[in-house]
CSV table of C-alpha atoms and ligand atoms in Angstrom, one decimal:
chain,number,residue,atom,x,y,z
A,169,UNK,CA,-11.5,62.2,-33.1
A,170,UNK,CA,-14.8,61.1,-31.7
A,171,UNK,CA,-17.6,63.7,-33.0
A,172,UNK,CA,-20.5,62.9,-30.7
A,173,UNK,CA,-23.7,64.2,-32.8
A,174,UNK,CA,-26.2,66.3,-31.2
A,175,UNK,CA,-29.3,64.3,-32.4
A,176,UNK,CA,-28.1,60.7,-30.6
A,177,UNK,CA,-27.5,59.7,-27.8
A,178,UNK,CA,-24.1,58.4,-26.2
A,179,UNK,CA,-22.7,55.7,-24.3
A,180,UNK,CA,-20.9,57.2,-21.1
A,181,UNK,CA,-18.8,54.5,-19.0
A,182,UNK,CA,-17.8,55.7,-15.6
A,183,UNK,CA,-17.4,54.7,-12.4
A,184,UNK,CA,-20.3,55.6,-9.6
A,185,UNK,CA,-19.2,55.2,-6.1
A,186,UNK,CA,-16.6,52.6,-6.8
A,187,UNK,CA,-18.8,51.0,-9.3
A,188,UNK,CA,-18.9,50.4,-13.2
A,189,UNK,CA,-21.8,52.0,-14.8
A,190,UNK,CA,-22.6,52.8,-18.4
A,191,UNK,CA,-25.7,54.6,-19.7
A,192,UNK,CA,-26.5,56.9,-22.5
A,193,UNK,CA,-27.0,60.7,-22.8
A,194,UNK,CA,-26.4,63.3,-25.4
A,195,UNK,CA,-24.4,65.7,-25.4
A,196,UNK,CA,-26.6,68.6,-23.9
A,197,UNK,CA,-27.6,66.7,-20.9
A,198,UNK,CA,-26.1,67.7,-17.4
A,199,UNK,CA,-24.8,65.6,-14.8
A,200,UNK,CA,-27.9,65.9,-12.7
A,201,UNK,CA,-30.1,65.0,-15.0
A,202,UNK,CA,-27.9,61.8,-16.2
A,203,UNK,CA,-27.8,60.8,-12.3
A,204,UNK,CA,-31.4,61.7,-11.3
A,205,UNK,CA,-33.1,60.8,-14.6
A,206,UNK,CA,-31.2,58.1,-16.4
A,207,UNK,CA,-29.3,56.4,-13.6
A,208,UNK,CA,-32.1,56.7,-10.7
A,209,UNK,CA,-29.9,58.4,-8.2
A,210,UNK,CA,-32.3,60.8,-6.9
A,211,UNK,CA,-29.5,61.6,-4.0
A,212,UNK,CA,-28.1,64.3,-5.8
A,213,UNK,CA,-30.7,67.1,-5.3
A,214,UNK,CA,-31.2,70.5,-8.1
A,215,UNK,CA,-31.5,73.6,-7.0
A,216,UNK,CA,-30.6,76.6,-9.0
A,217,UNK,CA,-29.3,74.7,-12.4
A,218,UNK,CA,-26.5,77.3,-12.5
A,219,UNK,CA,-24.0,76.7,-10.2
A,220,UNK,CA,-24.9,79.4,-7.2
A,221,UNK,CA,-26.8,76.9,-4.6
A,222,UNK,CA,-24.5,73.7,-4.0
A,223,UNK,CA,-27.3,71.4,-4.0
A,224,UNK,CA,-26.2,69.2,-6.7
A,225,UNK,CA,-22.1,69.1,-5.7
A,226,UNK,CA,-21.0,65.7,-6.4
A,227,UNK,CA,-17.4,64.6,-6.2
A,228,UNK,CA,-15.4,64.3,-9.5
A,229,UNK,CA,-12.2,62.2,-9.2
A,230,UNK,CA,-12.2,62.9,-5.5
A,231,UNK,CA,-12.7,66.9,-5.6
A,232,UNK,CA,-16.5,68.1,-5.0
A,233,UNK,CA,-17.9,70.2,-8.6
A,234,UNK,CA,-21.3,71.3,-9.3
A,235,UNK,CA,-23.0,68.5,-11.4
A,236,UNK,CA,-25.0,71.0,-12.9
A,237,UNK,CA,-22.1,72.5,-14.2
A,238,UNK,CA,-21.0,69.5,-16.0
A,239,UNK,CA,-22.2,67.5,-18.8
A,240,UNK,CA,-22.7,63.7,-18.8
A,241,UNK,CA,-20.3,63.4,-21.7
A,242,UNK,CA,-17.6,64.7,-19.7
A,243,UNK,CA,-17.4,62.8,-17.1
A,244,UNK,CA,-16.4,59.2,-19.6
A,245,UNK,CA,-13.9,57.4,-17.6
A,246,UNK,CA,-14.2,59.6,-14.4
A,247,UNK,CA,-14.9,58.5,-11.0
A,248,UNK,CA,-17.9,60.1,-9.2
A,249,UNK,CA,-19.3,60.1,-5.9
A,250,UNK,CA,-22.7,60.8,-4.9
A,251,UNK,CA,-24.3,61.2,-1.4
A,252,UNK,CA,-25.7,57.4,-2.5
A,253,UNK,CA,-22.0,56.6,-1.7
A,254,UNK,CA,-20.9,58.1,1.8
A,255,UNK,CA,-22.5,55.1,4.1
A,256,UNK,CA,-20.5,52.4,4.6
A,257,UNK,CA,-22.4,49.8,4.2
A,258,UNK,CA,-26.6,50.0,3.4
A,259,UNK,CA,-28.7,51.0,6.5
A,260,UNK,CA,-25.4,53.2,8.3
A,261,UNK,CA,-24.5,56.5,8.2
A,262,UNK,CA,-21.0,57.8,7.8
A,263,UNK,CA,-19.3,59.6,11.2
A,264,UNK,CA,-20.3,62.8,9.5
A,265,UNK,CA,-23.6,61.7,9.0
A,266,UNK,CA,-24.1,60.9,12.3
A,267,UNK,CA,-22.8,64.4,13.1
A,268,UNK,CA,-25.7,65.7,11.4
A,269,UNK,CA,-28.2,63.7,12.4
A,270,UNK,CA,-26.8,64.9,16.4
A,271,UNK,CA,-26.9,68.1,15.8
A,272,UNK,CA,-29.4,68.5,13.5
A,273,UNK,CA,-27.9,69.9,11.1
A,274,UNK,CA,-30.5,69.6,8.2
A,275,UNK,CA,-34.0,70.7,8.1
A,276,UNK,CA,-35.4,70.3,4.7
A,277,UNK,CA,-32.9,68.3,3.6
A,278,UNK,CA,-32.4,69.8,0.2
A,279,UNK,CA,-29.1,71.3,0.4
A,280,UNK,CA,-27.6,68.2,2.3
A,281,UNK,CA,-26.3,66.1,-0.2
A,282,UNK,CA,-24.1,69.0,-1.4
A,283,UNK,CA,-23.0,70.0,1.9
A,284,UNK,CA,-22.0,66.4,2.7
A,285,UNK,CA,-20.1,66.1,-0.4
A,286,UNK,CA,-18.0,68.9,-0.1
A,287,UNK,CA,-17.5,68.5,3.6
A,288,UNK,CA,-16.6,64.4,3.2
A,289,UNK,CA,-14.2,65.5,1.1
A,290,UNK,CA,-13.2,68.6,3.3
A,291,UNK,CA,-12.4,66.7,7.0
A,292,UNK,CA,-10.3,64.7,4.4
A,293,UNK,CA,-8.2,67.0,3.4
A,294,UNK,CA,-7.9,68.8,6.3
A,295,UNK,CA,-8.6,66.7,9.4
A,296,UNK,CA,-8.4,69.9,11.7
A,297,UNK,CA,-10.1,72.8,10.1
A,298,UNK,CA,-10.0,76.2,11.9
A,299,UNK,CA,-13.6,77.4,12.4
A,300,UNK,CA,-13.3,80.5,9.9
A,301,UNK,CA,-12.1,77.9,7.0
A,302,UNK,CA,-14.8,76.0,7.8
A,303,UNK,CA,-17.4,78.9,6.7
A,304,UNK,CA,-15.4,80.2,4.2
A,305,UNK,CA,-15.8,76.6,2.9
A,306,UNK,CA,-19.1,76.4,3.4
A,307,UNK,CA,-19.7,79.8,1.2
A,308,UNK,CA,-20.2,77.2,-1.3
A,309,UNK,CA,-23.5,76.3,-0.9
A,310,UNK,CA,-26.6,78.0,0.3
A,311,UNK,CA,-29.0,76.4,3.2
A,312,UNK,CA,-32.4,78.3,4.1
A,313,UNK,CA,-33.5,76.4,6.7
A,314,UNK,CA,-30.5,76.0,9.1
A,315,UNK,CA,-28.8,79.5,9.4
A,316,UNK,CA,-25.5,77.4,9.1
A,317,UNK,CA,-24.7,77.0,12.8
A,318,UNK,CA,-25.7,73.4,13.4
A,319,UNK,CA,-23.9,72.5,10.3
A,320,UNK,CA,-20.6,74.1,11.4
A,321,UNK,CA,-21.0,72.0,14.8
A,322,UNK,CA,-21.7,68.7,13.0
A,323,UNK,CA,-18.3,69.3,10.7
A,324,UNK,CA,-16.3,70.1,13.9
A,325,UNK,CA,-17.9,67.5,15.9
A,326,UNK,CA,-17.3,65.0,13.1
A,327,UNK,CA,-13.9,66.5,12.6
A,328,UNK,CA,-12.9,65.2,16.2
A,329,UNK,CA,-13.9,62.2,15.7
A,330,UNK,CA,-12.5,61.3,12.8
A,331,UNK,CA,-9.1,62.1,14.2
A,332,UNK,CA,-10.0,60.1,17.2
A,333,UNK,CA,-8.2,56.5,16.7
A,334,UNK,CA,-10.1,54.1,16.3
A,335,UNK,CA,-11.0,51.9,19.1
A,336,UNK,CA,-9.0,48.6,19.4
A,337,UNK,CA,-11.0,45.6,18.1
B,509,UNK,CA,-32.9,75.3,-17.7
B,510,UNK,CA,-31.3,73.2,-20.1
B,511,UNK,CA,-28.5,73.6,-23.3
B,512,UNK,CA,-30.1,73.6,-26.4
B,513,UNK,CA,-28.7,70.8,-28.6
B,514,UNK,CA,-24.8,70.7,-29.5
B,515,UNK,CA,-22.2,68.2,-30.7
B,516,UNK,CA,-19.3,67.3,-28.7
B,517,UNK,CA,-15.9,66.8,-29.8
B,518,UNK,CA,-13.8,64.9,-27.2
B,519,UNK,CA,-10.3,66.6,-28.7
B,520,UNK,CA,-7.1,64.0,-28.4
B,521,UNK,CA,-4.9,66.6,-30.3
B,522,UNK,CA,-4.7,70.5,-30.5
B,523,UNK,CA,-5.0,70.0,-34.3
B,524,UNK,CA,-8.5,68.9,-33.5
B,525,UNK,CA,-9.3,71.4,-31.8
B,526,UNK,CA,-7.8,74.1,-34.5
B,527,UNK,CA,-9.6,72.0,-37.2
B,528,UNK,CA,-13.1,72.0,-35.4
B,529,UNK,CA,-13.1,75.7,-34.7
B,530,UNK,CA,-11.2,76.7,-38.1
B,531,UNK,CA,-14.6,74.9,-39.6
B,532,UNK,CA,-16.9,75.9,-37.5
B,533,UNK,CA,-15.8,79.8,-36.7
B,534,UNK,CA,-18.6,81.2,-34.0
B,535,UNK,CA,-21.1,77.9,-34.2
B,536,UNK,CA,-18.4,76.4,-31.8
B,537,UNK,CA,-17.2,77.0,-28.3
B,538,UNK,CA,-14.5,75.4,-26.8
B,539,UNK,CA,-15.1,74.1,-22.8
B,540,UNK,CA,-12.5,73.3,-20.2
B,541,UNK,CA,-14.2,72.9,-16.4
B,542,UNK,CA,-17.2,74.4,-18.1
B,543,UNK,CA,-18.2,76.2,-14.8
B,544,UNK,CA,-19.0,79.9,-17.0
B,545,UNK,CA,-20.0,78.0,-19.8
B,546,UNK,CA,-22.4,75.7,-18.7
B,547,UNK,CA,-24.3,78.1,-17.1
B,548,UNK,CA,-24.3,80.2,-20.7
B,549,UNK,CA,-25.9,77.4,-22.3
B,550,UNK,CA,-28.1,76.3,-20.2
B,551,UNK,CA,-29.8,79.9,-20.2
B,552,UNK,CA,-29.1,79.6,-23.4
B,553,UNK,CA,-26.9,82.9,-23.9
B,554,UNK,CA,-25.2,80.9,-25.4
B,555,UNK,CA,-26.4,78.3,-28.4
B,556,UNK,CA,-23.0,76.5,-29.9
B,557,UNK,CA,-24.0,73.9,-32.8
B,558,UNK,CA,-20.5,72.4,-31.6
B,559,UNK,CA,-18.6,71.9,-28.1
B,560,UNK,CA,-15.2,71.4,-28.4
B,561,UNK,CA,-13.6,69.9,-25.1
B,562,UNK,CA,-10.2,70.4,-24.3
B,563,UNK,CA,-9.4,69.2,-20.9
B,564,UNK,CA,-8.3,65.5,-22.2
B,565,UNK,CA,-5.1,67.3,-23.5
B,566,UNK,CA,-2.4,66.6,-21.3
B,567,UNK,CA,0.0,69.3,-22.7
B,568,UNK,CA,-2.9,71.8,-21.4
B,569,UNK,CA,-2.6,70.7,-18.3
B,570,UNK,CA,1.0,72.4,-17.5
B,571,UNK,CA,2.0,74.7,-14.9
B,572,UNK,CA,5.6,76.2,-16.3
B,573,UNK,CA,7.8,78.8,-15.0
B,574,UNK,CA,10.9,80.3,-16.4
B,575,UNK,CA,12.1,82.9,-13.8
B,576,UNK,CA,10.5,85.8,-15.9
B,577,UNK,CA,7.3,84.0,-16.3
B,578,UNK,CA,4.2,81.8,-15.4
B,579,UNK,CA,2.7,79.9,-18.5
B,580,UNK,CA,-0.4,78.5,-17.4
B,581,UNK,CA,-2.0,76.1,-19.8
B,582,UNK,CA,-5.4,76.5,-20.8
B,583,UNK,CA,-6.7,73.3,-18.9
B,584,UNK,CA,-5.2,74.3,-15.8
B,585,UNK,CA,-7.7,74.3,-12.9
B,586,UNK,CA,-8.0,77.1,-10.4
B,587,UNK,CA,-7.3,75.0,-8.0
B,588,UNK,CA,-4.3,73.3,-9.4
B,589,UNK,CA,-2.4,77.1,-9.4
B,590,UNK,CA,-3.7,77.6,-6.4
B,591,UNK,CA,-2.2,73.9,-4.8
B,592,UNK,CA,1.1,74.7,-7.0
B,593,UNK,CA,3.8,75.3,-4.4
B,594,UNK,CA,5.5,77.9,-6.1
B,595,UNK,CA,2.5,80.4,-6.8
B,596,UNK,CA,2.9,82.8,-3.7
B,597,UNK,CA,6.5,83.1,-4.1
B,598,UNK,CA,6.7,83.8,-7.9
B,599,UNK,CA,3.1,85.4,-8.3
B,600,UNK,CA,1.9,86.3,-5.2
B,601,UNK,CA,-0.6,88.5,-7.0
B,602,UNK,CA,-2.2,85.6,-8.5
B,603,UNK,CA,-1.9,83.9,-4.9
B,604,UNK,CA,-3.8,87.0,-3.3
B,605,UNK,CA,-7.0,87.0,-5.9
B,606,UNK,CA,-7.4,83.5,-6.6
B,607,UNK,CA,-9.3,82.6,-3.7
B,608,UNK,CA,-12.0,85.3,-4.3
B,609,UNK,CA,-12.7,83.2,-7.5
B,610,UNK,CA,-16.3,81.7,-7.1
B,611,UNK,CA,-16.1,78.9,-4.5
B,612,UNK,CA,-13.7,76.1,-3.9
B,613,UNK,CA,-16.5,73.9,-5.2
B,614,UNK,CA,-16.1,75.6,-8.6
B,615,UNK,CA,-12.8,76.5,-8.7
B,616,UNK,CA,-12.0,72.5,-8.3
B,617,UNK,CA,-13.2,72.4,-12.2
B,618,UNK,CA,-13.0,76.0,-13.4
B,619,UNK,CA,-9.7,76.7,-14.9
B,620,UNK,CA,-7.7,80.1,-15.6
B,621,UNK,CA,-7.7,80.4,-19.2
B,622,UNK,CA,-11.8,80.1,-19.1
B,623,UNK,CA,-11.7,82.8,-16.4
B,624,UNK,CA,-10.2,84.7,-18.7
B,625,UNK,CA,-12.2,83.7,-22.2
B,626,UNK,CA,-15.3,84.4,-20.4
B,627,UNK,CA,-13.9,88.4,-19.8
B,628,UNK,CA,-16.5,89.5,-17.3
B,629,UNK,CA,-16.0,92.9,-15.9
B,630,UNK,CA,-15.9,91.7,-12.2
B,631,UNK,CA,-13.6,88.5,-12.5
B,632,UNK,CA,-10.7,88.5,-10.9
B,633,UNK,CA,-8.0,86.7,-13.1
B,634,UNK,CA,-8.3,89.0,-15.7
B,635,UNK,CA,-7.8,91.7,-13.6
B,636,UNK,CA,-4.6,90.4,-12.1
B,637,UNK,CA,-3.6,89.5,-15.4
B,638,UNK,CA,-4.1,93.3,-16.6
B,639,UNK,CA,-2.0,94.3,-13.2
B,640,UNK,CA,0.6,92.7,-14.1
B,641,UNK,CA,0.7,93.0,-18.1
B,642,UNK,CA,0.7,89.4,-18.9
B,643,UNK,CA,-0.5,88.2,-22.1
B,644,UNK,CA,-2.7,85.6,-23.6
B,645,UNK,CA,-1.2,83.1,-26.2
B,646,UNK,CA,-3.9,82.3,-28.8
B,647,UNK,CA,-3.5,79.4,-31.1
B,648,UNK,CA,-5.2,78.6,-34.4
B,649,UNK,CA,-3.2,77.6,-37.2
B,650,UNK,CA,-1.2,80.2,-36.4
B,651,UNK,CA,-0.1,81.5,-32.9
B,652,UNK,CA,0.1,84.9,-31.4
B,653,UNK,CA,0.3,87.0,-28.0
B,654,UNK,CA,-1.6,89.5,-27.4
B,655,UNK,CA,-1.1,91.7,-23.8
B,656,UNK,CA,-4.2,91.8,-21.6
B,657,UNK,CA,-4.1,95.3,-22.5
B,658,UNK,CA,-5.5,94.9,-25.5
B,659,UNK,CA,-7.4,91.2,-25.6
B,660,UNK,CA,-10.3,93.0,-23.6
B,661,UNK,CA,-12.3,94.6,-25.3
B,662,UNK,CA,-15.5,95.0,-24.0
B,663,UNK,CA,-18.5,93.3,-21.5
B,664,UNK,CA,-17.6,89.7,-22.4
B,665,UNK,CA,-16.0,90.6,-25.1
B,666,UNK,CA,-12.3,89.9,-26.5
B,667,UNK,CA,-9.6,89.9,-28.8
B,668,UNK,CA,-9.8,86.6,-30.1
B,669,UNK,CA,-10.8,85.2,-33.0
B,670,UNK,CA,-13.5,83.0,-33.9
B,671,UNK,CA,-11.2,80.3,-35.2
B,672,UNK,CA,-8.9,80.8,-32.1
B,673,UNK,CA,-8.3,79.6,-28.9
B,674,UNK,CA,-6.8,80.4,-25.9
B,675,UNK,CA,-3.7,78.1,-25.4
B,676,UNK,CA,-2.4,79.5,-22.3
B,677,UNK,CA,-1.7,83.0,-20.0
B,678,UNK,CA,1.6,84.1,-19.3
B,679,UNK,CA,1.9,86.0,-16.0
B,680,UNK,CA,4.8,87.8,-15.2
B,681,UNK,CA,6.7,86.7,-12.3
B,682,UNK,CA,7.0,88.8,-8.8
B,683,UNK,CA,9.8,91.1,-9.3
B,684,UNK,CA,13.1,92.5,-6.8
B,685,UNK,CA,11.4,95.8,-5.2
B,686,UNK,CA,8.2,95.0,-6.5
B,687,UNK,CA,4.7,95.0,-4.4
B,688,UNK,CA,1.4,93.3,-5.2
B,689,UNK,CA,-1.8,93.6,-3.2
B,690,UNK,CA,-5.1,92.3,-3.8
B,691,UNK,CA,-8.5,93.7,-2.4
B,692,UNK,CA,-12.2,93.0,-2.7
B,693,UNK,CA,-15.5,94.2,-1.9
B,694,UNK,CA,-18.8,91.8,-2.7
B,695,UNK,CA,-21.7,91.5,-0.9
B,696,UNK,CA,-20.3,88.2,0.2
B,697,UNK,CA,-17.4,86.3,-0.4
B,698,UNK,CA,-18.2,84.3,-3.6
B,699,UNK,CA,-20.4,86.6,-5.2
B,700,UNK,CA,-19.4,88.6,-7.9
B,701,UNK,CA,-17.2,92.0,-6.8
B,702,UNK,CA,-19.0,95.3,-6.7
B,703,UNK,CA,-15.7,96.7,-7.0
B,704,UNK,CA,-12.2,94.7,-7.2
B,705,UNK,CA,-8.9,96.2,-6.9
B,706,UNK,CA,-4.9,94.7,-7.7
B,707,UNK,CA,-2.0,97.2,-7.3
B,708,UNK,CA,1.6,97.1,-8.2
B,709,UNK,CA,4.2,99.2,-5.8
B,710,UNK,CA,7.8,99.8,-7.3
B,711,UNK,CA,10.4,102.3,-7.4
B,712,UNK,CA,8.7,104.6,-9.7
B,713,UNK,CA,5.7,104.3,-8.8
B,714,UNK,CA,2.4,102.2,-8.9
B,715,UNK,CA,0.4,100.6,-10.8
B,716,UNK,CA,-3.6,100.4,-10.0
B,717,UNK,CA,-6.1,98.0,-12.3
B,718,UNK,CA,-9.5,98.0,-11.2
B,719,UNK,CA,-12.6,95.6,-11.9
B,720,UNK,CA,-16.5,95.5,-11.3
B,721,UNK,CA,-16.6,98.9,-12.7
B,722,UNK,CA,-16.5,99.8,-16.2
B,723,UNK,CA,-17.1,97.1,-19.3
B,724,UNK,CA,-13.5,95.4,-18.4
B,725,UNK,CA,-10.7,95.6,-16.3
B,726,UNK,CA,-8.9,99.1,-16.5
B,727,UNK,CA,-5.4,99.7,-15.4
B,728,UNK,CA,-3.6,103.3,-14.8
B,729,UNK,CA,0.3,103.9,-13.8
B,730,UNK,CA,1.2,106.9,-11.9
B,731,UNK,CA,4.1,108.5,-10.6
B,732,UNK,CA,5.1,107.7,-6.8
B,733,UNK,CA,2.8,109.7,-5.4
B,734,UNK,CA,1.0,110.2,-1.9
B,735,UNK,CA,-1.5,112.5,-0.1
B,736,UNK,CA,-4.0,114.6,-1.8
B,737,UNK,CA,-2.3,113.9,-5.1
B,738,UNK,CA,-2.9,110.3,-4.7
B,739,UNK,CA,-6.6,111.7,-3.7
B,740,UNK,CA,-7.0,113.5,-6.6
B,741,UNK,CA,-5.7,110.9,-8.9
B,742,UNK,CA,-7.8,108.1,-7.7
B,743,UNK,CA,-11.0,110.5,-7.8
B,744,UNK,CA,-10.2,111.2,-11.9
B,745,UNK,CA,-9.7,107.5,-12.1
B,746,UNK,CA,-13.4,106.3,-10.8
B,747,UNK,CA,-15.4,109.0,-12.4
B,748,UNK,CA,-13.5,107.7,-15.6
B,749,UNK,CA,-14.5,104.4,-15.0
B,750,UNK,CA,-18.4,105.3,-16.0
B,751,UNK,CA,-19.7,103.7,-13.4
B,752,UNK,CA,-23.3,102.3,-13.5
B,753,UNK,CA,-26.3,101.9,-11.0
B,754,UNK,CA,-27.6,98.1,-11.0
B,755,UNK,CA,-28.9,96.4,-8.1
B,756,UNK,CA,-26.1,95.5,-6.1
B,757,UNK,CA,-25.0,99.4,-5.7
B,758,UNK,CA,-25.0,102.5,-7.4
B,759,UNK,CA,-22.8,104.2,-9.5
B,760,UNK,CA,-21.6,107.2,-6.9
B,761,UNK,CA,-21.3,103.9,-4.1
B,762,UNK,CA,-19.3,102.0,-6.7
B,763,UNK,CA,-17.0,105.6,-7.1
B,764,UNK,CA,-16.5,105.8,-3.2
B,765,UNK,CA,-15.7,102.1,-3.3
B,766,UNK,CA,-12.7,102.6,-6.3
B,767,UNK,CA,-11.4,106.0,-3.9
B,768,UNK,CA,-11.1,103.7,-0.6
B,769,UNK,CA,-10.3,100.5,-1.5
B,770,UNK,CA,-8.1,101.8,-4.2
B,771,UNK,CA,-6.1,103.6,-1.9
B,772,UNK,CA,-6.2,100.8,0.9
B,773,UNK,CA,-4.9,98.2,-2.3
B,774,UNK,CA,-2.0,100.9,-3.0
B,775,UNK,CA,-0.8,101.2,0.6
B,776,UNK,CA,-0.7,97.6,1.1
B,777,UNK,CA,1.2,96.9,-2.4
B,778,UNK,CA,3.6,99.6,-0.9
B,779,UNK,CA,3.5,97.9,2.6
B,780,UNK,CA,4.7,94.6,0.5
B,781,UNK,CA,7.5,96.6,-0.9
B,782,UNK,CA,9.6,97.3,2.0
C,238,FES,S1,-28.2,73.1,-8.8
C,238,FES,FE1,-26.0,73.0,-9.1
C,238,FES,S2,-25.3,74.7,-8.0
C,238,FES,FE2,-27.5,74.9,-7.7
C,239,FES,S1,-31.9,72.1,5.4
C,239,FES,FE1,-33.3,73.1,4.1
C,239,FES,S2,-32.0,74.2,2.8
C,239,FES,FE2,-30.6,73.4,4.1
C-alpha cells in the first residue's frame, strides 16, 4: 500500500488541460499551491484557503472542486482543468470568455477564473439554464467588485450562443 | 493557511485502511472529498501524523437500495445521491436537504459519510439522517451499527472509535402514508443554517429533528397533534434546545426561528402526506 512520508516529497502524474504532467509535492501541500507554485500556473487565483470564496475552483475529472480543498496527492491520475485551459487555441477566448469581456463581467479579475470554471462546466451541462439556477449556481463563489449582474448576463448571453449552430463553413 | 505535516496512505484495500487506523488510533484521519477536512488542517484544528484516503475504493463508491433501505457508501459524493435517479422517490427527505449542502462546487467532492463524520450541529445530512432513524455502519476489524440517535454525541463529536471508520449510512426508505419535508433558514443559501428543520408526518403522528441549535441534531416524536398543543409543544422543544447567542443571531431569535419554521416543516410533511 503506498505510505507517502510526510518529510519527502512525491511524484504526482496527472493530466493538466489534456496534457501529461508530473511534478513533486508532499503530502500537505494543496492543489493551489502545486498549480501556482510548482507548476507555474498562476491562473488559478487564492482567496480564502478554506473553501468559502470560489477563487481557486478548478475542474476535477470534468466537475468544478475547490483546489484549496484538495491536496496535490490526490489528484494522481486525475484530469484537471484550469482557467489556463478554456481558450481554444493561444491568443482566443472561449464563447464565454467573450461573454465576459462584452459585458464586462469582471472587474478585478480575482474571482474570474473560479467563476469561469464552474460556469464552463455549467452551460455544459445544462445548455439552457433558468435565470434563478443560474444564481443559485453562482452562490458558489463570492465577487466584490461586480454585484453579480454582469456575470449573470455574460452566462445567459454565452448560453445562447452556445446553443446557436454553428455557422456553416 | 497551510496543513502541518502528515503522511498519506493511498488505501487499495479496506484492510489498509483498518490496519492504518488500528495502528495509528487518533494520530490518523481518514479523508474522502476532503471538503470539511481540508479546511481542519489547514487551520490546523486538526494535526493528523497520518491521512488515510479512501476514495480509490471502488466498493465505497456504491449507491444500494433494498426496498427498506438506502446504503450509501462512504465514498459516495453528494452529488452522485443527488444525480442518483431513484433518490426523490425512495428518500425524498434526503432529496429535499441535499441541496442546502454547501455549494454545488463542494458538494461535486464532498461526500455523505464525511458530512456525517464531521458531526457539525448545523449540517444537514446528519439531521435527515436523525429524522429518519438511520444508522451508521462502522468498520474496524470488527463491524457495528449504531442509530444516529446515539452516534452523536456532541459539537463535532461522535460515537466512533478511534480505530473506526465510517463504512457507509443506511437511510430508511420513504414509507406508504409517510411525509417528509425539509426547511432552512441561513443568512444565505450556502452558508451554514441558523436554524435547520426535517419533519416526518404519519398516522400517529410526527416526527420533528431540528439542527443549528443545540451541540447536535435533536429529534422529538409527538402525538398527531394540532393548534395550540402543537404551539405549546414546539415552544418546550426550543427552550430545550439551549440555544446560544453568536454572531449570526441570538439565542431567543434562534427560539422564534425553531417555533415557525418548525411548524411551517410539520405542515408541509403533513401536506406531503395526503
Ligand atoms: S481559495 Fe479556495 S475557496 Fe477560497
Ligand atoms: S471582479 Fe473583483 S472580485 Fe469579482
Amino acid at each position: 500500500m503506498p505510505r507517502l512520508s510526510a518529510e519527502a516529497r512525491h511524484r504526482v502524474a496527472f493530466q493538466l488541460n489534456g496534457r501529461p504532467v508530473a511534478a513533486e509535492a508532499e503530502p500537505r501541500m494543496l492543489l493551489t499551491d502545486f498549480l501556482r507554485h510548482t507548476l507555474g500556473m498562476t491562473g488559478t487565483h487564492v482567496g480564502c484557503e478554506h473553501g468559502v470564496c470560489g477563487a481557486c475552483t478548478v475542474q476535477i475529472d470534468g466537475v468544478p472542486a475547490r483546489a484549496c480543498l484538495t491536496l496535490a496527492v490526490q489528484i494522481e491520475g486525475a484530469q484537471v482543468r484550469t482557467v489556463e485551459g478554456l481558450g481554444p487555441e493561444p491568443g482566443r477566448l472561449s464563447v464565454l470568455q467573450e461573454a465576459f469581456r462584452r459585458h464586462h463581467a469582471l472587474q478585478c479579475g480575482f474571482c474570474t477564473a473560479g467563476i469561469l470554471m464552474s460556469l464552463d462546466y455549467y452551460l455544459r451541462a445544462n445548455p439552457d439554464p433558468g435565470e434563478a439556477a443560474l444564481r443559485e449556481f453562482l452562490g458558489g463563489h463570492l465577487c466584490r467588485c461586480t454585484g453579480y449582474v454582469p456575470i449573470l448576463a455574460a452566462a445567459l448571453d454565452a448560453a445562447r450562443r452556445l446553443r446557436e449552430p454553428p455557422p456553416h463553413a | 493557511m497551510k496543513p502541518a505535516r502528515f503522511d498519506y496512505v493511498r488505501a487499495e484495500t479496506l484492510a489498509q485502511v483498518h490496519a492504518v487506523l488500528a495502528a495509528e488510533g487518533g494520530d490518523a484521519r481518514v479523508i474522502a472529498g476532503g471538503q470539511t477536512l481540508l479546511p481542519m488542517l489547514s487551520m490546523r484544528l486538526a494535526r493528523p501524523k497520518v491521512v488515510v484516503d479512501i476514495m480509490r475504493l471502488p466498493e465505497l463508491a456504491e449507491i444500494a437500495g433494498d426496498g427498506e433501505n438506502i446504503r450509501i457508501g462512504a465514498a459516495v459524493t453528494q452529488q452522485q445521491l443527488l444525480a442518483w435517479p431513484e433518490l426523490a422517490r425512495t428518500v425524498p427527505l434526503l432529496a429535499a436537504a441535499l441541496p442546502w449542502v454547501g455549494h454545488a462546487q463542494t458538494r461535486s467532492r464532498g461526500t455523505v459519510c464525511g458530512s456525517l463524520a464531521h458531526a457539525d450541529p448545523s449540517a444537514e445530512i446528519p439531521l435527515a439522517l436523525l429524522a429518519l432513524e438511520g444508522t451508521l455502519e462502522l468498520s474496524s476489524r470488527r463491524r457495528r451499527r449504531v442509530p444516529a440517535a446515539q452516534f452523536f454525541t456532541g459539537l463535532m463529536s461522535t460515537a466512533r472509535a478511534d480505530d473506526e471508520m465510517i463504512e457507509a449510512a443506511i437511510f430508511p426508505c420513504r414509507r406508504a402514508g409517510h411525509g417528509y419535508a425539509f426547511q432552512e433558514f441561513g443568512r444565505r443559501h450556502g452558508d451554514f443554517a441558523i436554524v435547520a428543520c426535517a419533519a416526518v408526518a404519519h398516522a400517529r403522528g410526527i416526527r420533528l429533528a431540528v439542527g443549528g441549535v443545540a451541540d447536535r441534531p435533536i429529534a422529538r416524536d409527538y402525538s398527531d397533534i394540532d393548534g395550540a398543543a402543537l404551539d405549546d409543544a414546539l415552544d418546550e422543544f426550543a427552550w430545550q434546545l439551549d440555544a446560544r447567542d453568536d454572531l449570526h443571531a441570538t439565542a431567543s431569535y434562534r427560539r422564534g426561528l425553531v417555533r415557525r419554521l418548525g411548524r411551517a416543516t410539520i405542515e408541509e410533511a403533513r401536506r406531503c402526506r395526503a
